Amino acid sequence: GEITQQTRPLYGMNEESLLESIDKSHATCMNELAPDHTLSDALAKGLDTWLESDCDEQLLLHIPFHVPVDVLAVRFAAGVHDDEAPRTVHFFANKHSMDFDDATTLRPTWSVELSASDIAMAGRLVRVDDCLALRHIVELTIFVEDNQGSAPTTRIATLELVGKGLASTDMANLKECSS
């Protein structure tokens, strides 16, 4: 399907940044340039810090959530480093403990090829074009396959996931209905 774009910060009705729903203490990234440019830098607001790959252009991010979420749009911002920004990105819903072999062989839940205008400076929201693809997510694995140019590493200044958190039901609080 086609990608629909919106300029930040126009979220749809009942949509919000999912940053507060991310379990940052358990979020990980394989092939990050630690300790200088890590996943936590891309999840921070602003363009002055960034996530950067270590030895090639690929990154594998694992993002767990505190509550189930629907991811409806994504935003990758490159800052001034457009040639290092992600191009081909694959999303895997509710997959635990993936490695690079899994990312290259398993079928992704959703994939997108980002254009230069999608990632320029602060980036644009890119809508998930399959309305059911990233629903009821408790963990999201993101595989950045390559970048916009021929740069040896990939850089993400900002990663924003937009959607809605799903209210969870505390089964202990349910009461039996009497007729």
mmCIF file of N, CA, C and O in Angstrom, residues 8 37 40-52 75-82 84-85 118-124 155-160:
data_model
loop_
_atom_site.group_PDB
_atom_site.id
_atom_site.type_symbol
_atom_site.label_atom_id
_atom_site.label_comp_id
_atom_site.label_asym_id
_atom_site.label_seq_id
_atom_site.Cartn_x
_atom_site.Cartn_y
_atom_site.Cartn_z
ATOM 1 N N ARG A 8 4.916 16.564 11.565
ATOM 2 C CA ARG A 8 4.824 16.595 13.002
ATOM 3 C C ARG A 8 4.305 17.946 13.436
ATOM 4 O O ARG A 8 4.612 18.915 12.811
ATOM 5 N N HIS A 37 26.526 6.456 21.644
ATOM 6 C CA HIS A 37 25.329 6.764 20.853
ATOM 7 C C HIS A 37 24.413 5.545 20.843
ATOM 8 O O HIS A 37 24.514 4.698 19.974
ATOM 9 N N SER A 40 18.790 4.772 23.843
ATOM 10 C CA SER A 40 18.194 5.778 24.734
ATOM 11 C C SER A 40 18.378 7.186 24.178
ATOM 12 O O SER A 40 17.541 8.064 24.406
ATOM 13 N N ASP A 41 19.442 7.416 23.412
ATOM 14 C CA ASP A 41 19.641 8.725 22.782
ATOM 15 C C ASP A 41 18.577 8.996 21.716
ATOM 16 O O ASP A 41 18.105 10.116 21.573
ATOM 17 N N ALA A 42 18.191 7.983 20.942
ATOM 18 C CA ALA A 42 17.170 8.161 19.901
ATOM 19 C C ALA A 42 15.786 8.326 20.499
ATOM 20 O O ALA A 42 14.907 8.924 19.881
ATOM 21 N N LEU A 43 15.575 7.779 21.695
ATOM 22 C CA LEU A 43 14.273 7.901 22.349
ATOM 23 C C LEU A 43 14.141 9.205 23.128
ATOM 24 O O LEU A 43 13.054 9.554 23.584
ATOM 25 N N ALA A 44 15.253 9.931 23.295
ATOM 26 C CA ALA A 44 15.223 11.230 23.977
ATOM 27 C C ALA A 44 14.693 12.284 23.011
ATOM 28 O O ALA A 44 14.806 12.151 21.800
ATOM 29 N N LYS A 45 14.104 13.327 23.566
ATOM 30 C CA LYS A 45 13.590 14.397 22.709
ATOM 31 C C LYS A 45 14.742 15.286 22.266
ATOM 32 O O LYS A 45 15.664 15.531 23.015
ATOM 33 N N GLY A 46 14.686 15.747 21.041
ATOM 34 C CA GLY A 46 15.707 16.643 20.513
ATOM 35 C C GLY A 46 16.618 15.946 19.523
ATOM 36 O O GLY A 46 16.616 14.722 19.401
ATOM 37 N N LEU A 47 17.407 16.751 18.815
ATOM 38 C CA LEU A 47 18.278 16.229 17.771
ATOM 39 C C LEU A 47 19.753 16.290 18.164
ATOM 40 O O LEU A 47 20.617 16.033 17.338
ATOM 41 N N ASP A 48 20.043 16.622 19.419
ATOM 42 C CA ASP A 48 21.438 16.782 19.820
ATOM 43 C C ASP A 48 22.096 15.478 20.282
ATOM 44 O O ASP A 48 23.302 15.441 20.497
ATOM 45 N N THR A 49 21.328 14.416 20.452
ATOM 46 C CA THR A 49 21.873 13.092 20.743
ATOM 47 C C THR A 49 21.329 12.139 19.690
ATOM 48 O O THR A 49 20.338 12.444 19.029
ATOM 49 N N TRP A 50 21.967 10.989 19.521
ATOM 50 C CA TRP A 50 21.511 10.076 18.478
ATOM 51 C C TRP A 50 21.997 8.662 18.747
ATOM 52 O O TRP A 50 22.945 8.431 19.486
ATOM 53 N N LEU A 51 21.296 7.721 18.121
ATOM 54 C CA LEU A 51 21.689 6.325 18.078
ATOM 55 C C LEU A 51 22.514 6.152 16.809
ATOM 56 O O LEU A 51 22.135 6.645 15.752
ATOM 57 N N GLU A 52 23.655 5.455 16.926
ATOM 58 C CA GLU A 52 24.483 5.203 15.751
ATOM 59 C C GLU A 52 24.923 3.751 15.749
ATOM 60 O O GLU A 52 25.248 3.194 16.797
ATOM 61 N N ARG A 75 8.160 7.878 13.220
ATOM 62 C CA ARG A 75 8.920 9.035 12.752
ATOM 63 C C ARG A 75 10.392 8.791 13.062
ATOM 64 O O ARG A 75 10.757 8.528 14.202
ATOM 65 N N PHE A 76 11.204 8.828 12.036
ATOM 66 C CA PHE A 76 12.654 8.765 12.181
ATOM 67 C C PHE A 76 13.190 10.128 11.786
ATOM 68 O O PHE A 76 12.851 10.637 10.716
ATOM 69 N N ALA A 77 14.010 10.724 12.629
ATOM 70 C CA ALA A 77 14.628 12.005 12.310
ATOM 71 C C ALA A 77 16.128 11.810 12.187
ATOM 72 O O ALA A 77 16.741 11.108 12.985
ATOM 73 N N ALA A 78 16.709 12.455 11.175
ATOM 74 C CA ALA A 78 18.136 12.318 10.913
ATOM 75 C C ALA A 78 18.942 13.505 11.398
ATOM 76 O O ALA A 78 20.156 13.426 11.466
ATOM 77 N N GLY A 79 18.281 14.600 11.711
ATOM 78 C CA GLY A 79 19.045 15.812 11.982
ATOM 79 C C GLY A 79 19.681 16.274 10.685
ATOM 80 O O GLY A 79 19.042 16.286 9.640
ATOM 81 N N VAL A 80 20.956 16.607 10.706
ATOM 82 C CA VAL A 80 21.633 17.099 9.500
ATOM 83 C C VAL A 80 22.377 15.991 8.759
ATOM 84 O O VAL A 80 23.043 16.242 7.772
ATOM 85 N N HIS A 81 22.244 14.767 9.210
ATOM 86 C CA HIS A 81 22.989 13.647 8.633
ATOM 87 C C HIS A 81 22.087 12.763 7.772
ATOM 88 O O HIS A 81 21.922 11.576 8.028
ATOM 89 N N ASP A 82 21.531 13.329 6.705
ATOM 90 C CA ASP A 82 20.568 12.613 5.870
ATOM 91 C C ASP A 82 21.117 11.318 5.278
ATOM 92 O O ASP A 82 20.405 10.330 5.194
ATOM 93 N N GLU A 84 23.111 9.212 6.458
ATOM 94 C CA GLU A 84 23.239 8.156 7.462
ATOM 95 C C GLU A 84 21.892 7.698 8.023
ATOM 96 O O GLU A 84 21.843 6.790 8.841
ATOM 97 N N ALA A 85 20.811 8.322 7.606
ATOM 98 C CA ALA A 85 19.484 8.014 8.139
ATOM 99 C C ALA A 85 18.978 6.686 7.570
ATOM 100 O O ALA A 85 19.356 6.276 6.478
ATOM 101 N N ASP A 118 11.129 11.909 4.188
ATOM 102 C CA ASP A 118 10.567 11.314 5.405
ATOM 103 C C ASP A 118 11.462 11.534 6.619
ATOM 104 O O ASP A 118 10.988 11.641 7.744
ATOM 105 N N ILE A 119 12.773 11.562 6.399
ATOM 106 C CA ILE A 119 13.711 11.589 7.522
ATOM 107 C C ILE A 119 14.451 12.920 7.677
ATOM 108 O O ILE A 119 15.196 13.090 8.624
ATOM 109 N N ALA A 120 14.240 13.859 6.766
ATOM 110 C CA ALA A 120 14.970 15.122 6.803
ATOM 111 C C ALA A 120 14.724 15.886 8.100
ATOM 112 O O ALA A 120 13.603 15.954 8.595
ATOM 113 N N MET A 121 15.798 16.412 8.655
ATOM 114 C CA MET A 121 15.793 17.209 9.883
ATOM 115 C C MET A 121 14.968 16.541 10.989
ATOM 116 O O MET A 121 15.362 15.545 11.520
ATOM 117 N N ALA A 122 13.772 17.081 11.314
ATOM 118 C CA ALA A 122 12.967 16.529 12.410
ATOM 119 C C ALA A 122 12.102 15.349 11.973
ATOM 120 O O ALA A 122 11.464 14.711 12.791
ATOM 121 N N GLY A 123 12.085 15.043 10.688
ATOM 122 C CA GLY A 123 11.332 13.890 10.190
ATOM 123 C C GLY A 123 9.848 14.157 10.064
ATOM 124 O O GLY A 123 9.318 15.140 10.560
ATOM 125 N N ARG A 124 9.188 13.236 9.372
ATOM 126 C CA ARG A 124 7.736 13.290 9.196
ATOM 127 C C ARG A 124 7.126 12.000 9.714
ATOM 128 O O ARG A 124 7.766 10.947 9.670
ATOM 129 N N ARG A 155 22.562 6.469 11.471
ATOM 130 C CA ARG A 155 22.344 7.372 12.596
ATOM 131 C C ARG A 155 20.860 7.709 12.681
ATOM 132 O O ARG A 155 20.240 8.056 11.676
ATOM 133 N N ILE A 156 20.300 7.606 13.901
ATOM 134 C CA ILE A 156 18.910 7.992 14.161
ATOM 135 C C ILE A 156 18.919 9.013 15.284
ATOM 136 O O ILE A 156 19.246 8.684 16.427
ATOM 137 N N ALA A 157 18.591 10.258 14.957
ATOM 138 C CA ALA A 157 18.558 11.304 15.976
ATOM 139 C C ALA A 157 17.313 11.162 16.851
ATOM 140 O O ALA A 157 17.370 11.348 18.058
ATOM 141 N N THR A 158 16.197 10.833 16.226
ATOM 142 C CA THR A 158 14.949 10.654 16.965
ATOM 143 C C THR A 158 14.161 9.503 16.374
ATOM 144 O O THR A 158 14.015 9.413 15.158
ATOM 145 N N LEU A 159 13.659 8.650 17.248
ATOM 146 C CA LEU A 159 12.706 7.612 16.871
ATOM 147 C C LEU A 159 11.453 7.868 17.684
ATOM 148 O O LEU A 159 11.500 7.887 18.916
ATOM 149 N N GLU A 160 10.349 8.099 16.996
ATOM 150 C CA GLU A 160 9.075 8.319 17.681
ATOM 151 C C GLU A 160 8.055 7.312 17.149
ATOM 152 O O GLU A 160 7.918 7.133 15.944
#
